[in-house]
Short mmCIF file of C-alpha atoms in Angstrom, two decimals:
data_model
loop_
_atom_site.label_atom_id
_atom_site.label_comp_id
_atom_site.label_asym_id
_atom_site.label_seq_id
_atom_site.Cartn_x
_atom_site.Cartn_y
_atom_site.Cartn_z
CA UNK A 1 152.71 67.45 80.96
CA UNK A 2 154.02 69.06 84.38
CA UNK A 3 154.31 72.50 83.61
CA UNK A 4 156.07 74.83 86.81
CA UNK A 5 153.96 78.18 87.21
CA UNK A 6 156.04 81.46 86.63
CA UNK A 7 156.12 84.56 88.52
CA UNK A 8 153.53 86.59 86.75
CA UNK A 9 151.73 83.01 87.30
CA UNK A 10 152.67 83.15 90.87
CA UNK A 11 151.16 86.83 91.20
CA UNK A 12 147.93 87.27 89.41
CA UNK A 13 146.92 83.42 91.29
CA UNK A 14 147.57 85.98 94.81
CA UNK A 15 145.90 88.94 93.41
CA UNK A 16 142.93 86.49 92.19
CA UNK A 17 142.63 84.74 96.00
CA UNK A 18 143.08 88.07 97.47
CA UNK A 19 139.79 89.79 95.48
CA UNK A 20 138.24 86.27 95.78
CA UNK A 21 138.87 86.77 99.99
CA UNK A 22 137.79 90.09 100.05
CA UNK A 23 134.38 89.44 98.21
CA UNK A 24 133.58 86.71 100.63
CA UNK A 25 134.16 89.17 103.66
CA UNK A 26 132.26 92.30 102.09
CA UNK A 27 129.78 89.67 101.13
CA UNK A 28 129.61 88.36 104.90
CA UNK A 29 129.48 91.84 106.38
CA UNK A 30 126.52 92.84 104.02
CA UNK A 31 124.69 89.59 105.57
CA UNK A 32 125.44 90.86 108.44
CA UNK A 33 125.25 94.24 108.74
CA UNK A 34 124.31 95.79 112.42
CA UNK A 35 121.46 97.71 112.93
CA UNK A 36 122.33 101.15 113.06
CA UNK A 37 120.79 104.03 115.40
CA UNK A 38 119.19 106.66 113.42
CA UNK A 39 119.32 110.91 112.98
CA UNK A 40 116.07 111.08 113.72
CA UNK A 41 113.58 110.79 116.62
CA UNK A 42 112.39 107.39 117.19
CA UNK A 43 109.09 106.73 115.66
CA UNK A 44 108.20 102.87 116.05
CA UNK A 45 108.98 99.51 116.34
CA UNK A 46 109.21 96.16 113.80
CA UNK A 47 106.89 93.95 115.21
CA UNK A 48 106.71 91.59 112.39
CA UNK A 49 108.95 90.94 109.23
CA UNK A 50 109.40 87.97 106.46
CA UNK A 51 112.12 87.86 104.09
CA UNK A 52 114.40 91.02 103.34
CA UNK A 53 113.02 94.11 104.84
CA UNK A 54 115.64 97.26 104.95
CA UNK A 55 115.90 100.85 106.08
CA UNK A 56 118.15 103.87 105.25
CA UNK A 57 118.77 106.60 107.03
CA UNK A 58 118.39 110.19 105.24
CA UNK A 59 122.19 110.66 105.76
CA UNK A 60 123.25 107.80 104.64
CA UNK A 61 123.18 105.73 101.19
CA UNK A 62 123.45 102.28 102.72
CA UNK A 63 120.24 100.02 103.22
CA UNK A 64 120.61 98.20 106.75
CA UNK A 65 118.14 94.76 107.63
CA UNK A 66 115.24 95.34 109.91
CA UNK A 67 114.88 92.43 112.80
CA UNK A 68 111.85 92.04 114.80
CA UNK A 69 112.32 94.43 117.63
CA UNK A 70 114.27 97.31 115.58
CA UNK A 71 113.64 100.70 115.63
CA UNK A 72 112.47 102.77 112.77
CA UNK A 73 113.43 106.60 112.97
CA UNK A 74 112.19 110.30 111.35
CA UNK A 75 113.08 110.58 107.95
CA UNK A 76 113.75 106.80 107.63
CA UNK A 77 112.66 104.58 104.20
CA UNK A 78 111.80 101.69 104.52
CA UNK A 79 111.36 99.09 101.90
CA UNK A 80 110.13 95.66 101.09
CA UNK A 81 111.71 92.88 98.55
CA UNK A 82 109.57 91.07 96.32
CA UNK A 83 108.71 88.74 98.70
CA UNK A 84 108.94 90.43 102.04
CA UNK A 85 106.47 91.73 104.60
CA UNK A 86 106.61 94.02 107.72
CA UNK A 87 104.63 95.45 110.34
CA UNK A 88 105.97 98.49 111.83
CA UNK A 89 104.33 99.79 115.22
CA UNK A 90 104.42 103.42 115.59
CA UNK A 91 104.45 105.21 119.15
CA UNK A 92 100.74 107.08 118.52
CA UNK A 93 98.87 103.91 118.32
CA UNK A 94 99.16 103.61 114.37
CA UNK A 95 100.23 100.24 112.40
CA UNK A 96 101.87 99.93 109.41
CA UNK A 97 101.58 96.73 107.50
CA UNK A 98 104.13 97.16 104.46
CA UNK A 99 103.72 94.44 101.27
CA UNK A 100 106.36 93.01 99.02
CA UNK A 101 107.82 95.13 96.61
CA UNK A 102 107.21 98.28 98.66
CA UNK A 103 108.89 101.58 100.05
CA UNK A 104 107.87 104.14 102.24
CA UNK A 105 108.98 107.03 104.12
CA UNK A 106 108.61 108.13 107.38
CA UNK A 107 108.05 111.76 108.65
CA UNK A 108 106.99 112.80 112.03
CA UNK A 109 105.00 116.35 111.65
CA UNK A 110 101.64 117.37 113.68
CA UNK A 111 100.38 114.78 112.74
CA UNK A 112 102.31 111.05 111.93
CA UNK A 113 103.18 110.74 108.06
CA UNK A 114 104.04 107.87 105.68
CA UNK A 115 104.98 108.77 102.31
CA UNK A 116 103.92 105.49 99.98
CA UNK A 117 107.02 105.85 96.91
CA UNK A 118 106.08 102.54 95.63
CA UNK A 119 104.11 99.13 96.13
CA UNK A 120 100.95 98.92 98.67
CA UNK A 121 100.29 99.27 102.69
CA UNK A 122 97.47 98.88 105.21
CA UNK A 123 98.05 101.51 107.55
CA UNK A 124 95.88 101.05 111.00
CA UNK A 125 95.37 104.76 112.53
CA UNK A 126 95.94 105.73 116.19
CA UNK A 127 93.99 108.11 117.40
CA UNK A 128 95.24 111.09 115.92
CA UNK A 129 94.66 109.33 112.68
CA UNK A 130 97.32 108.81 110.31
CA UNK A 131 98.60 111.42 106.90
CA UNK A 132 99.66 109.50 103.73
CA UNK A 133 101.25 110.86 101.06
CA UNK A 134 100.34 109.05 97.78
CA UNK A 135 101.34 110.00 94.29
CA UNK A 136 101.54 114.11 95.11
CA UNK A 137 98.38 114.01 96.87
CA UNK A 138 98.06 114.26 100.38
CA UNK A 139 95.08 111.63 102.57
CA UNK A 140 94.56 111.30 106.06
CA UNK A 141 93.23 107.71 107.42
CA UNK A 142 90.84 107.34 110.25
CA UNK A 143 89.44 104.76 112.35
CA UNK A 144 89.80 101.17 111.27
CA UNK A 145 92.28 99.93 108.33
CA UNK A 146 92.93 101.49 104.80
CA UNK A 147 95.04 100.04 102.00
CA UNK A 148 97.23 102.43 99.91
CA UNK A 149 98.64 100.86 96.35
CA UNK A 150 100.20 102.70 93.88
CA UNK A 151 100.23 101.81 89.84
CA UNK A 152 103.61 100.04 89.28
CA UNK A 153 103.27 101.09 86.03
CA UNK A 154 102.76 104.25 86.82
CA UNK A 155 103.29 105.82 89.82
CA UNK A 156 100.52 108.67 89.19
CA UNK A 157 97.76 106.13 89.42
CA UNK A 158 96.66 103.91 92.09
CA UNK A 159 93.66 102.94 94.59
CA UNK A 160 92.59 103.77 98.07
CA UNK A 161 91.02 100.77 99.61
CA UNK A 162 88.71 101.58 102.93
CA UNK A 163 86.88 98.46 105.55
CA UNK A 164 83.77 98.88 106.98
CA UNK A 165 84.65 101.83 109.71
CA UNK A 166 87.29 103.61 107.99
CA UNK A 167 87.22 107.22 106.03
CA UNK A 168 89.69 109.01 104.36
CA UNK A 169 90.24 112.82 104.25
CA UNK A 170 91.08 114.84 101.44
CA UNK A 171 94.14 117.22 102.16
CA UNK A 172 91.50 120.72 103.15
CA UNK A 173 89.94 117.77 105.44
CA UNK A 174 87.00 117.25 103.32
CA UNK A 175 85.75 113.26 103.46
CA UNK A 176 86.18 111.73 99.62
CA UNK A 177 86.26 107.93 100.75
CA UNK A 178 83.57 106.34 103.88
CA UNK A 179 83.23 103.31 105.02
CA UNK A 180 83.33 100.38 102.51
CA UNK A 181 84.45 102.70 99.67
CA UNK A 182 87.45 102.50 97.43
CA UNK A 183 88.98 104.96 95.21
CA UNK A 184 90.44 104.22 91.85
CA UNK A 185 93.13 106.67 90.37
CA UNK A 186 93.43 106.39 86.76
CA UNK A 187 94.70 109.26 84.23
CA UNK A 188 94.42 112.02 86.60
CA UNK A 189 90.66 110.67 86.58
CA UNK A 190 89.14 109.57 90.58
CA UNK A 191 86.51 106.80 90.30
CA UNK A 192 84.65 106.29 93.39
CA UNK A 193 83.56 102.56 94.20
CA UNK A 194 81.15 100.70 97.07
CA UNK A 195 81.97 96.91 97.18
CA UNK A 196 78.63 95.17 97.28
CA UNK A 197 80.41 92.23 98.69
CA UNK A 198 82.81 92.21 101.69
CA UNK A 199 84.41 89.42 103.55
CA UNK A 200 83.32 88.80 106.69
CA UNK A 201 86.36 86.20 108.14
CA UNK A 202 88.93 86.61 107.32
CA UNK A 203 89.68 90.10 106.60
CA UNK A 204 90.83 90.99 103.59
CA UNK A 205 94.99 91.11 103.61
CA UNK A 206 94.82 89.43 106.97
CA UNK A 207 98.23 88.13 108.44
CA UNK A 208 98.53 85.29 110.69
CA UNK A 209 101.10 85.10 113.18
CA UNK A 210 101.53 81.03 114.92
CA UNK A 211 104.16 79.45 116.41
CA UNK A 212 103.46 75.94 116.01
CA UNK A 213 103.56 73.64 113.09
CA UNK A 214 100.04 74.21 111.80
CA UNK A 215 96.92 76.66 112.48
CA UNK A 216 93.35 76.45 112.01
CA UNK A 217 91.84 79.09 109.57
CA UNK A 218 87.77 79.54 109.29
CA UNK A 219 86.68 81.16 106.32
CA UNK A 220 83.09 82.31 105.93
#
């Protein structure tokens, strides 16, 4: 049965293909979206990033993608979907290595500070050692690598997670964590724990960057 559309046909069929147009473009510019210069001073680099890895600006309320070779500012959060990783090389020497599901902030004091909102990082120290605010509670990293996690469940608990050459300062600069040492948050309650058993090769949370098809890994 042929049926001829009427005019109210006729318009909501325009207004439909009009919001249907304008999706696909607001849709395209989201996927798209240039990197932006930020407020603040610059503080690093991307080196590395997998998957859907953002950063916001502390004036703005838009997330913008991070590329390999962006720059990450003062004041800027950065975050980490669930199956996303970066590596973020700061100008004093330090490394950040974010995992999925994560979101820091960036804040560049006397000395350079990440603030860890949610999910876990390794950060790698410069020189000047690196200030991490976890939870409330204020750490500084030294030497080699340190992992930060906080309780997804809740965001008051969490561990600290030293290698074999890095410490951790309390906030008045005591040491709580040496080398080998990890520090379990649970209930307002600290638990202090040595591994008995490291790995040598790789080590642990080790990323490896190759550009061919295939790589050879040795594990010990």
């Amino acid at each position: 049965m042929n049926r001829r559309l009427s005019r109210t046909d006729i318009v909501v069929l325009i207004i439909c293909s009009a919001i249907l147009v304008m999706s696909a473009v607001l849709l395209y510019l989201e996927m798209t979206l240039s990197y932006g210069e930020g407020t603040g001073r610059p503080v690093g680099d991307v080196s590395y990033r997998n998957r859907i890895v953002q950063r916001r600006d502390p004036a703005q309320v838009v997330w913008q993608r991070l590329n390999p070779g962006d720059t990450v500012f003062d004041g800027d959060s950065v975050r980490t979907d669930e199956t996303a990783e970066a590596v973020i090389d700061l100008k004093d020497g330090s490394k950040i290595e974010l995992d999925p599901e994560s979101l820091i902030v960036l804040h560049l004091r006397e000395k350079m500070t990440v603030t860890l909102v949610k999910g876990s990082a390794i950060i790698r120290p410069g020189s000047q050692g690196v200030v991490v605010e976890r939870s409330g509670r204020r750490f500084t990293t030294e030497a080699g690598p340190t992992r930060f996690f906080v309780d997804p469940l809740n965001d008051k608990d969490g561990e600290i997670e030293t290698d074999g050459t890095a410490s951790v300062l309390a906030d008045d600069g005591t040491v709580i964590l040496r080398p080998g040492e990890s520090l379990q948050t649970k209930d307002g309650k600290d638990r202090r724990i040595r591994r008995g058993i490291a790995a040598i090769s790789p080590e642990d949370n080790a990323r490896f960057f190759y550009t061919g098809d295939s790589m050879e890994v040795e594990f010990r």
